[in-house]
Amino acid sequence: MEKRIVILGAGESGTGSAVLAKLKGFDVFVSDKAAIATQYKQLLDEYKIAWEEETHTSELILNAAEVIKSPGIPDKAPIVLQIKEKHIPIISEIEFAMRYTTAKTVGITGSNGKTTTTLLTYHIFKNAGYNVGLGGNIGKSFALQVALENFDWYILELSSFQLDGMPEHSPDISILLNITPDHLDRYDYKFENYVDSKFGIVRNPSADKYLIYCADDPILVAEVIKRMSNFNGLQLLPFSVKNAENAVANFHDQTIEIADKQEPFSIDYTTMLLTGTHNVYNTMAATLAARLGQIRKDIIRESLTNFKSVEHRLEPVLQIKNVQYINDSKATNVNSVWYALESTKPGIVWIAGGVDKGNDYSEIMDLVKAKVRVLICLGVDNSKLKASFEGKVQLFEAGSMKEAVKIAYAEAKKEETVLLSPACASFDLFKNYEDRGRQFKEEVRKL
């Protein structure tokens, strides 16, 4: 009898998992509480995979031997609680796909910088002529690529939700960029639960695996020390802009220094298109991963000079009447906003707000006082933002992106910056952060 696998969620992750499971001979059923997009229905039908939408039928789900849960579904969803009561194992797409590939994997996580670092690492590997796939929390489904492609390497952006479902596998090369409070609503508002989730990227360490991590992040450093006895020979490669002890990548005088055992080398950061301290960290991490992949230093240097920043992450939009408009819609937590404010000169008209995820705005209070002149609160409920910054900056409220941009245009002075950097999720007024960023760019172009 075929082993039954049920997949919750029929988006990119779920449908990819379904196809891989079907090709591996499982009895597959896909269930989505929402409507399934046409493209995914067509894919499921093509592979003769049974599915349901806008409901979860318990009888068709609770007879599974294993459940693959899409990362967007909370652990406290009623159907997930029923599955747990039945002691049915729940895994992520990443865990499932890793069972069926012999390719090398680079996994990248952190509260901020994941997407840029993932795309930069992929860009370097691609430029080096490697047969490489891009997946995880970005690009095409990792499981679908394992099912239909034959890559030698995968570069994977991994969210905490994906790592929660990875009990047995971990990447060959893991990158931990930073850990700051985020998604605490999914972790019982306990930061230590979120930290444990992020360290799931090295849940199964061994002497032939690597952890690249930021030695300037005190939380990361403390956790690495605490967990050292369980690392089973895991090879550690710390990086730092503050000359941290034992760092194998450092930064000074606009130069990244890589202490490579085989061939130390340096990178002139002024030749790169990426700017800001946060991107120095991202570049160090990607460079170390590339060296572990045996990519030549000249190819790394060349790749770094022609890589452009990620859409919706400190993305320059237009300069109008000597005012710069910047789209940082991907900044969905306070720490991301810290990087944005730190990288922007004083005189900021800041557009922020949305669905709060347990934010602590005290972390950016000094930066806001020093750099922000006007705050435009964009969201259904702006009470927390207003309470945090009332009396510190000039405050406005907007109920739409059009209104927010119009206020910004009216209030911004010459040489200032209008910065969309929300610190919050987007689901109150927008489909997602991409929709929010694109609406911002559209409204700016109409000015």
C-alpha positions as a printed NumPy array, in Angstrom:
array([[  0.   ,   0.   ,   0.   ],
       [  1.304,   3.479,  -0.926],
       [  2.327,   5.712,   1.953],
       [ -0.085,   8.666,   2.137],
       [  1.304,  12.196,   2.212],
       [ -0.975,  15.191,   2.738],
       [  0.143,  18.676,   1.784],
       [ -1.389,  21.703,   3.5  ],
       [ -1.298,  24.769,   1.277],
       [ -1.268,  24.773,  -2.518],
       [  1.053,  27.653,  -3.317],
       [  4.568,  27.442,  -4.76 ],
       [  5.861,  25.343,  -1.866],
       [  2.88 ,  22.998,  -1.562],
       [  2.387,  22.186,  -5.234],
       [  6.112,  21.603,  -5.688],
       [  6.082,  19.172,  -2.76 ],
       [  3.018,  17.432,  -4.217],
       [  4.692,  16.832,  -7.579],
       [  7.856,  15.479,  -5.944],
       [  5.819,  13.198,  -3.664],
       [  3.78 ,  11.919,  -6.611],
       [  6.898,  11.144,  -8.655],
       [  8.351,   9.283,  -5.668],
       [  5.312,   6.977,  -5.549],
       [  3.3  ,   8.375,  -2.655],
       [ -0.47 ,   8.62 ,  -2.391],
       [ -0.753,  12.437,  -2.421],
       [ -3.558,  14.758,  -1.352],
       [ -3.397,  18.582,  -1.299],
       [ -5.679,  20.705,   0.88 ],
       [ -5.898,  24.502,   0.949],
       [ -8.208,  26.58 ,   3.165],
       [ -8.176,  29.328,   0.515],
       [ -8.843,  29.253,  -3.226],
       [ -6.015,  27.691,  -5.249],
       [ -4.49 ,  29.777,  -8.038],
       [ -5.22 ,  28.526, -11.556],
       [ -1.574,  27.844, -12.389],
       [ -1.256,  25.542,  -9.377],
       [ -4.513,  23.71 , -10.108],
       [ -3.219,  23.031, -13.618],
       [  0.059,  21.653, -12.253],
       [ -1.729,  19.384,  -9.78 ],
       [ -4.105,  18.15 , -12.478],
       [ -1.225,  17.514, -14.872],
       [  0.272,  15.073, -12.365],
       [ -3.165,  13.63 , -11.427],
       [ -2.89 ,  14.807,  -7.824],
       [ -6.12 ,  15.012,  -5.788],
       [ -6.815,  18.396,  -4.225],
       [ -9.426,  20.469,  -2.411],
       [ -9.761,  24.219,  -1.918],
       [-11.52 ,  26.583,   0.498],
       [-11.802,  23.84 ,   3.11 ],
       [ -9.855,  21.255,   5.101],
       [-11.622,  17.875,   5.172],
       [-10.407,  16.151,   8.341],
       [-11.172,  12.613,   7.101],
       [ -8.939,  13.151,   4.056],
       [ -6.106,  14.703,   6.068],
       [ -5.9  ,  12.821,   9.356],
       [ -5.218,   9.483,   7.632],
       [ -1.81 ,  10.731,   6.439],
       [  1.447,   9.037,   7.364],
       [  3.138,  12.439,   7.087],
       [  2.064,  16.04 ,   6.455],
       [  4.021,  18.673,   4.55 ],
       [  2.898,  22.08 ,   5.817],
       [  3.368,  25.271,   3.845],
       [  5.311,  27.855,   5.894],
       [  2.507,  30.435,   5.897],
       [  0.161,  28.182,   7.894],
       [  0.495,  28.857,  11.663],
       [  1.135,  25.967,  14.047],
       [ -2.012,  26.986,  15.932],
       [ -4.327,  26.589,  12.936],
       [ -7.162,  24.189,  13.939],
       [ -6.254,  21.551,  11.326],
       [ -2.602,  21.613,  12.41 ],
       [ -3.623,  21.091,  16.031],
       [ -5.743,  18.097,  14.953],
       [ -2.776,  16.626,  13.068],
       [ -0.571,  17.039,  16.144],
       [ -3.189,  15.359,  18.342],
       [ -2.972,  12.335,  16.015],
       [  0.871,  12.418,  16.342],
       [  1.26 ,  12.635,  12.574],
       [  4.718,  14.026,  11.697],
       [  4.679,  17.525,  10.153],
       [  7.609,  18.621,   7.998],
       [  8.443,  21.455,   5.604],
       [  8.964,  21.353,   1.845],
       [ 12.711,  21.877,   2.44 ],
       [ 13.019,  18.806,   4.676],
       [ 11.08 ,  16.67 ,   2.199],
       [ 13.077,  17.8  ,  -0.846],
       [ 16.423,  17.303,   0.892],
       [ 15.64 ,  13.603,   1.203],
       [ 15.716,  13.251,  -2.567],
       [ 18.737,  15.245,  -3.675],
       [ 22.48 ,  14.63 ,  -3.508],
       [ 23.178,  18.238,  -4.533],
       [ 25.169,  20.502,  -2.238],
       [ 23.08 ,  23.119,  -0.435],
       [ 23.753,  26.601,   0.906],
       [ 21.052,  27.666,   3.371],
       [ 20.709,  31.312,   4.379],
       [ 18.68 ,  32.641,   7.295],
       [ 18.532,  35.648,   9.597],
       [ 16.022,  38.286,  10.592],
       [ 17.353,  40.649,   7.92 ],
       [ 19.391,  40.417,   4.738],
       [ 18.329,  36.898,   3.707],
       [ 17.047,  37.779,   0.264],
       [ 19.981,  39.98 ,  -0.733],
       [ 22.522,  37.432,   0.524],
       [ 20.708,  34.552,  -1.173],
       [ 20.499,  36.339,  -4.527],
       [ 24.109,  37.524,  -4.275],
       [ 25.35 ,  33.996,  -3.467],
       [ 23.309,  32.572,  -6.359],
       [ 24.677,  35.309,  -8.649],
       [ 28.288,  34.397,  -7.784],
       [ 27.71 ,  30.649,  -8.276],
       [ 25.889,  31.306, -11.562],
       [ 28.687,  33.584, -12.797],
       [ 31.184,  30.855, -11.965],
       [ 29.372,  28.549, -14.401],
       [ 27.949,  26.273, -11.709],
       [ 24.811,  24.217, -12.349],
       [ 22.851,  25.91 ,  -9.563],
       [ 19.221,  26.305,  -8.488],
       [ 17.605,  29.032,  -6.379],
       [ 14.803,  28.221,  -3.953],
       [ 13.385,  28.13 ,  -0.443],
       [ 11.638,  31.363,   0.479],
       [ 12.439,  32.836,  -2.937],
       [ 12.202,  31.774,  -6.573],
       [ 10.812,  28.427,  -7.683],
       [  9.842,  25.627,  -5.33 ],
       [ 12.897,  23.704,  -4.123],
       [ 10.886,  20.462,  -4.169],
       [  9.731,  21.021,  -7.747],
       [ 13.312,  21.64 ,  -8.838],
       [ 14.447,  18.43 ,  -7.129],
       [ 11.597,  16.64 ,  -8.924],
       [ 12.205,  17.996, -12.422],
       [ 15.736,  19.455, -12.565],
       [ 19.201,  18.081, -11.908],
       [ 21.196,  20.836, -10.21 ],
       [ 24.558,  20.281,  -8.49 ],
       [ 24.025,  23.148,  -6.022],
       [ 20.995,  24.847,  -4.457],
       [ 21.087,  28.276,  -2.824],
       [ 18.151,  28.423,  -0.388],
       [ 16.653,  31.325,   1.504],
       [ 15.206,  29.773,   4.678],
       [ 12.645,  31.42 ,   6.944],
       [ 12.159,  30.408,  10.562],
       [  8.868,  28.75 ,   9.57 ],
       [ 10.658,  26.52 ,   7.056],
       [ 13.385,  25.664,   9.566],
       [ 10.739,  24.632,  12.125],
       [  9.814,  21.754,   9.817],
       [ 13.354,  20.419,   9.308],
       [ 13.955,  17.786,  12.008],
       [ 16.505,  15.647,  10.137],
       [ 18.309,  17.635,   7.441],
       [ 20.423,  20.785,   7.357],
       [ 22.374,  22.521,   4.585],
       [ 25.996,  21.702,   3.794],
       [ 26.809,  25.393,   4.227],
       [ 24.623,  27.37 ,   6.643],
       [ 24.629,  31.155,   6.9  ],
       [ 23.208,  32.916,   9.978],
       [ 23.218,  36.665,   9.35 ],
       [ 21.616,  38.03 ,  12.524],
       [ 18.814,  37.416,  14.995],
       [ 16.526,  40.209,  16.138],
       [ 12.914,  40.022,  17.357],
       [ 10.587,  39.174,  14.468],
       [  7.449,  37.069,  13.946],
       [  7.076,  36.839,  17.727],
       [  3.336,  36.43 ,  17.227],
       [  4.148,  32.966,  15.812],
       [  6.462,  32.1  ,  18.741],
       [  4.243,  32.827,  21.751],
       [  5.918,  36.257,  21.991],
       [  9.027,  34.529,  23.381],
       [ 12.274,  35.629,  21.755],
       [ 14.078,  32.47 ,  22.879],
       [ 11.615,  30.37 ,  20.834],
       [ 12.42 ,  32.416,  17.742],
       [ 16.184,  32.042,  18.398],
       [ 15.782,  28.262,  18.67 ],
       [ 13.918,  28.304,  15.38 ],
       [ 16.711,  30.164,  13.575],
       [ 19.337,  27.764,  14.936],
       [ 17.325,  24.975,  13.337],
       [ 19.548,  25.629,  10.318],
       [ 22.286,  23.66 ,  12.131],
       [ 20.006,  21.176,  13.853],
       [ 22.045,  18.289,  12.413],
       [ 25.676,  19.468,  12.517],
       [ 28.706,  17.412,  11.496],
       [ 32.401,  17.867,  10.743],
       [ 31.796,  18.114,   6.983],
       [ 29.35 ,  21.032,   7.346],
       [ 29.927,  24.763,   7.837],
       [ 28.296,  27.617,   9.734],
       [ 29.03 ,  31.127,   8.487],
       [ 27.781,  33.658,  11.05 ],
       [ 28.041,  37.31 ,  12.086],
       [ 30.466,  37.737,  14.979],
       [ 29.129,  41.261,  15.62 ],
       [ 25.71 ,  39.987,  16.668],
       [ 25.872,  39.392,  20.446],
       [ 22.857,  37.079,  20.395],
       [ 24.401,  34.897,  17.689],
       [ 27.779,  34.778,  19.443],
       [ 26.228,  33.837,  22.795],
       [ 24.118,  31.111,  21.19 ],
       [ 27.067,  29.671,  19.255],
       [ 29.073,  29.442,  22.487],
       [ 26.114,  27.878,  24.315],
       [ 25.543,  25.271,  21.61 ],
       [ 29.207,  24.506,  20.833],
       [ 29.225,  21.165,  22.656],
       [ 26.459,  19.899,  20.339],
       [ 28.079,  20.999,  17.081],
       [ 29.865,  17.668,  16.43 ],
       [ 32.838,  19.259,  14.694],
       [ 30.766,  21.771,  12.682],
       [ 33.241,  24.192,  11.08 ],
       [ 32.681,  27.818,  12.099],
       [ 33.431,  30.841,   9.891],
       [ 32.617,  34.109,  11.679],
       [ 32.628,  37.46 ,   9.842],
       [ 32.847,  40.98 ,  11.301],
       [ 33.12 ,  44.681,  10.527],
       [ 34.366,  45.325,  14.072],
       [ 37.502,  43.142,  13.956],
       [ 35.966,  40.458,  16.155],
       [ 38.372,  37.842,  17.429],
       [ 38.68 ,  34.771,  15.163],
       [ 36.728,  36.415,  12.317],
       [ 37.756,  34.981,   8.936],
       [ 36.304,  37.983,   7.1  ],
       [ 36.904,  41.556,   8.283],
       [ 36.24 ,  45.065,   6.995],
       [ 38.342,  48.208,   7.272],
       [ 39.308,  51.129,   5.015],
       [ 36.494,  50.185,   2.593],
       [ 38.143,  46.799,   2.06 ],
       [ 36.818,  43.321,   2.832],
       [ 39.666,  41.031,   3.924],
       [ 39.115,  37.28 ,   3.582],
       [ 41.52 ,  35.162,   5.656],
       [ 41.28 ,  32.168,   3.331],
       [ 43.607,  29.328,   4.432],
       [ 44.517,  28.493,   0.85 ],
       [ 44.716,  32.008,  -0.558],
       [ 43.869,  35.13 ,   1.496],
       [ 42.448,  37.961,  -0.596],
       [ 40.802,  41.363,  -0.396],
       [ 37.827,  43.045,  -2.081],
       [ 37.609,  46.797,  -2.695],
       [ 34.089,  47.565,  -1.489],
       [ 33.967,  50.878,  -3.376],
       [ 33.776,  48.931,  -6.669],
       [ 30.469,  47.363,  -5.663],
       [ 26.962,  48.533,  -6.523],
       [ 25.684,  47.563,  -3.054],
       [ 26.088,  50.172,  -0.324],
       [ 25.618,  50.409,   3.44 ],
       [ 26.986,  48.476,   6.407],
       [ 24.224,  45.875,   6.157],
       [ 25.417,  45.   ,   2.646],
       [ 29.022,  44.634,   3.828],
       [ 27.751,  41.845,   6.083],
       [ 25.723,  40.293,   3.264],
       [ 28.737,  40.419,   0.933],
       [ 31.06 ,  38.807,   3.468],
       [ 28.637,  35.935,   4.017],
       [ 28.12 ,  35.318,   0.297],
       [ 31.863,  35.516,  -0.383],
       [ 32.685,  32.953,   2.3  ],
       [ 30.055,  30.573,   0.892],
       [ 31.525,  31.036,  -2.596],
       [ 35.024,  30.221,  -1.346],
       [ 33.711,  27.054,   0.31 ],
       [ 32.264,  26.243,  -3.111],
       [ 35.797,  26.528,  -4.572],
       [ 34.913,  29.587,  -6.669],
       [ 37.922,  31.617,  -7.781],
       [ 38.508,  35.01 ,  -6.178],
       [ 38.577,  36.851,  -9.548],
       [ 35.097,  35.511, -10.354],
       [ 33.875,  36.552,  -6.891],
       [ 35.239,  40.078,  -7.37 ],
       [ 33.693,  40.379, -10.837],
       [ 30.334,  39.098,  -9.586],
       [ 30.286,  41.618,  -6.752],
       [ 30.822,  44.541,  -9.111],
       [ 27.821,  43.736, -11.333],
       [ 25.231,  42.629,  -8.76 ],
       [ 22.323,  45.038,  -8.284],
       [ 20.315,  45.418,  -5.097],
       [ 17.054,  43.604,  -4.459],
       [ 13.701,  45.138,  -5.392],
       [ 11.888,  46.604,  -2.35 ],
       [ 15.104,  46.694,  -0.251],
       [ 16.513,  50.241,  -0.054],
       [ 15.611,  50.58 ,  -3.732],
       [ 16.041,  54.11 ,  -5.141],
       [ 12.89 ,  55.037,  -7.065],
       [ 13.121,  58.654,  -8.292],
       [ 14.519,  62.028,  -7.355],
       [ 11.814,  64.712,  -7.618],
       [ 12.525,  68.387,  -6.873],
       [ 15.779,  67.345,  -5.211],
       [ 14.   ,  64.861,  -2.91 ],
       [ 15.054,  61.193,  -3.1  ],
       [ 12.289,  58.534,  -2.862],
       [ 13.382,  55.125,  -1.568],
       [ 11.337,  51.908,  -1.537],
       [ 12.222,  49.71 ,   1.443],
       [  8.908,  47.854,   1.609],
       [ 10.71 ,  44.601,   2.477],
       [ 11.6  ,  46.101,   5.873],
       [  8.88 ,  44.304,   7.812],
       [ 10.549,  44.475,  11.234],
       [ 12.225,  47.084,  13.432],
       [ 15.766,  45.859,  12.818],
       [ 15.344,  46.204,   9.045],
       [ 14.234,  49.778,   9.601],
       [ 17.318,  50.344,  11.774],
       [ 19.5  ,  49.446,   8.785],
       [ 17.474,  51.73 ,   6.523],
       [ 17.695,  54.702,   8.878],
       [ 21.371,  54.042,   9.546],
       [ 22.07 ,  54.093,   5.79 ],
       [ 20.12 ,  57.309,   5.107],
       [ 21.278,  60.866,   5.835],
       [ 19.262,  63.034,   8.27 ],
       [ 16.165,  64.728,   6.93 ],
       [ 13.866,  61.743,   6.478],
       [ 10.162,  61.708,   5.721],
       [  9.418,  58.202,   6.936],
       [  6.385,  56.189,   5.809],
       [  5.764,  53.288,   8.221],
       [  3.018,  51.074,   9.617],
       [  0.89 ,  48.045,   8.88 ],
       [  0.263,  44.885,  10.891],
       [  2.413,  45.015,  14.025],
       [  4.31 ,  41.799,  14.852],
       [  5.205,  42.612,  18.441],
       [  7.538,  45.505,  17.575],
       [  9.706,  47.278,  20.134],
       [ 10.313,  50.747,  18.671],
       [ 12.719,  51.739,  21.461],
       [ 15.464,  50.007,  19.415],
       [ 15.296,  52.756,  16.775],
       [ 14.253,  55.709,  18.953],
       [ 17.672,  57.387,  18.939],
       [ 17.987,  57.05 ,  15.164],
       [ 14.487,  58.408,  14.638],
       [ 15.198,  61.41 ,  16.855],
       [ 18.461,  62.09 ,  15.026],
       [ 17.313,  61.555,  11.438],
       [ 13.515,  61.568,  10.995],
       [ 11.633,  64.85 ,  10.686],
       [  8.217,  63.565,   9.561],
       [  6.497,  60.217,  10.18 ],
       [  3.54 ,  59.22 ,   8.018],
       [  1.641,  56.335,   9.637],
       [  0.203,  54.076,   6.934],
       [ -2.065,  51.388,   8.324],
       [ -5.506,  50.431,   9.566],
       [ -4.39 ,  50.711,  13.206],
       [ -1.603,  53.26 ,  13.815],
       [ -2.023,  53.487,  17.595],
       [  1.289,  51.812,  18.533],
       [  3.353,  53.85 ,  16.066],
       [  1.701,  57.081,  17.179],
       [  2.161,  56.28 ,  20.873],
       [  5.842,  55.479,  20.313],
       [  6.782,  58.589,  18.332],
       [  4.281,  61.287,  19.333],
       [  6.193,  64.395,  20.338],
       [  9.414,  63.102,  18.776],
       [  8.562,  63.841,  15.118],
       [  5.86 ,  65.537,  13.077],
       [  3.047,  62.962,  12.671],
       [  0.533,  62.325,   9.891],
       [ -1.86 ,  59.452,   9.165],
       [ -2.722,  57.956,   5.775],
       [ -5.279,  55.321,   4.804],
       [ -3.78 ,  54.489,   1.409],
       [ -0.446,  54.587,  -0.396],
       [ -1.734,  57.373,  -2.637],
       [ -2.511,  59.52 ,   0.395],
       [  0.816,  58.705,   2.071],
       [  2.856,  59.682,  -0.996],
       [  0.869,  62.906,  -1.449],
       [  1.561,  63.895,   2.172],
       [  5.243,  63.007,   1.744],
       [  5.466,  65.127,  -1.414],
       [  3.9  ,  68.092,   0.357],
       [  6.076,  67.816,   3.472],
       [  9.508,  66.854,   2.086],
       [ 12.093,  69.624,   1.726],
       [ 15.011,  69.885,  -0.702],
       [ 17.877,  67.448,   0.008],
       [ 15.581,  65.242,   2.129],
       [ 14.585,  61.598,   1.62 ],
       [ 11.139,  60.045,   1.499],
       [ 11.671,  56.545,   2.877],
       [  9.045,  53.789,   2.784],
       [ 10.337,  51.427,   5.483],
       [  7.241,  50.042,   7.231],
       [  8.567,  47.934,  10.164],
       [  5.306,  45.971,   9.868],
       [  3.596,  43.307,   7.795],
       [  1.505,  44.518,   4.858],
       [ -1.696,  42.498,   5.069],
       [ -4.007,  45.238,   6.362],
       [ -3.919,  47.341,   3.175],
       [ -1.891,  45.309,   0.664],
       [ -1.572,  41.772,  -0.711],
       [  2.065,  41.512,   0.422],
       [  5.185,  43.654,   0.782],
       [  5.787,  43.463,  -2.992],
       [  2.348,  44.936,  -3.669],
       [  3.034,  47.658,  -1.106],
       [  6.394,  48.498,  -2.704],
       [  5.006,  48.54 ,  -6.23 ],
       [  2.121,  50.796,  -5.211],
       [  4.636,  53.168,  -3.63 ],
       [  6.713,  53.289,  -6.815],
       [  3.601,  53.763,  -8.933],
       [  2.374,  56.695,  -6.826],
       [  5.815,  58.303,  -6.792],
       [  5.994,  58.111, -10.593],
       [  2.625,  59.867, -10.812],
       [  3.936,  62.926,  -8.894]])
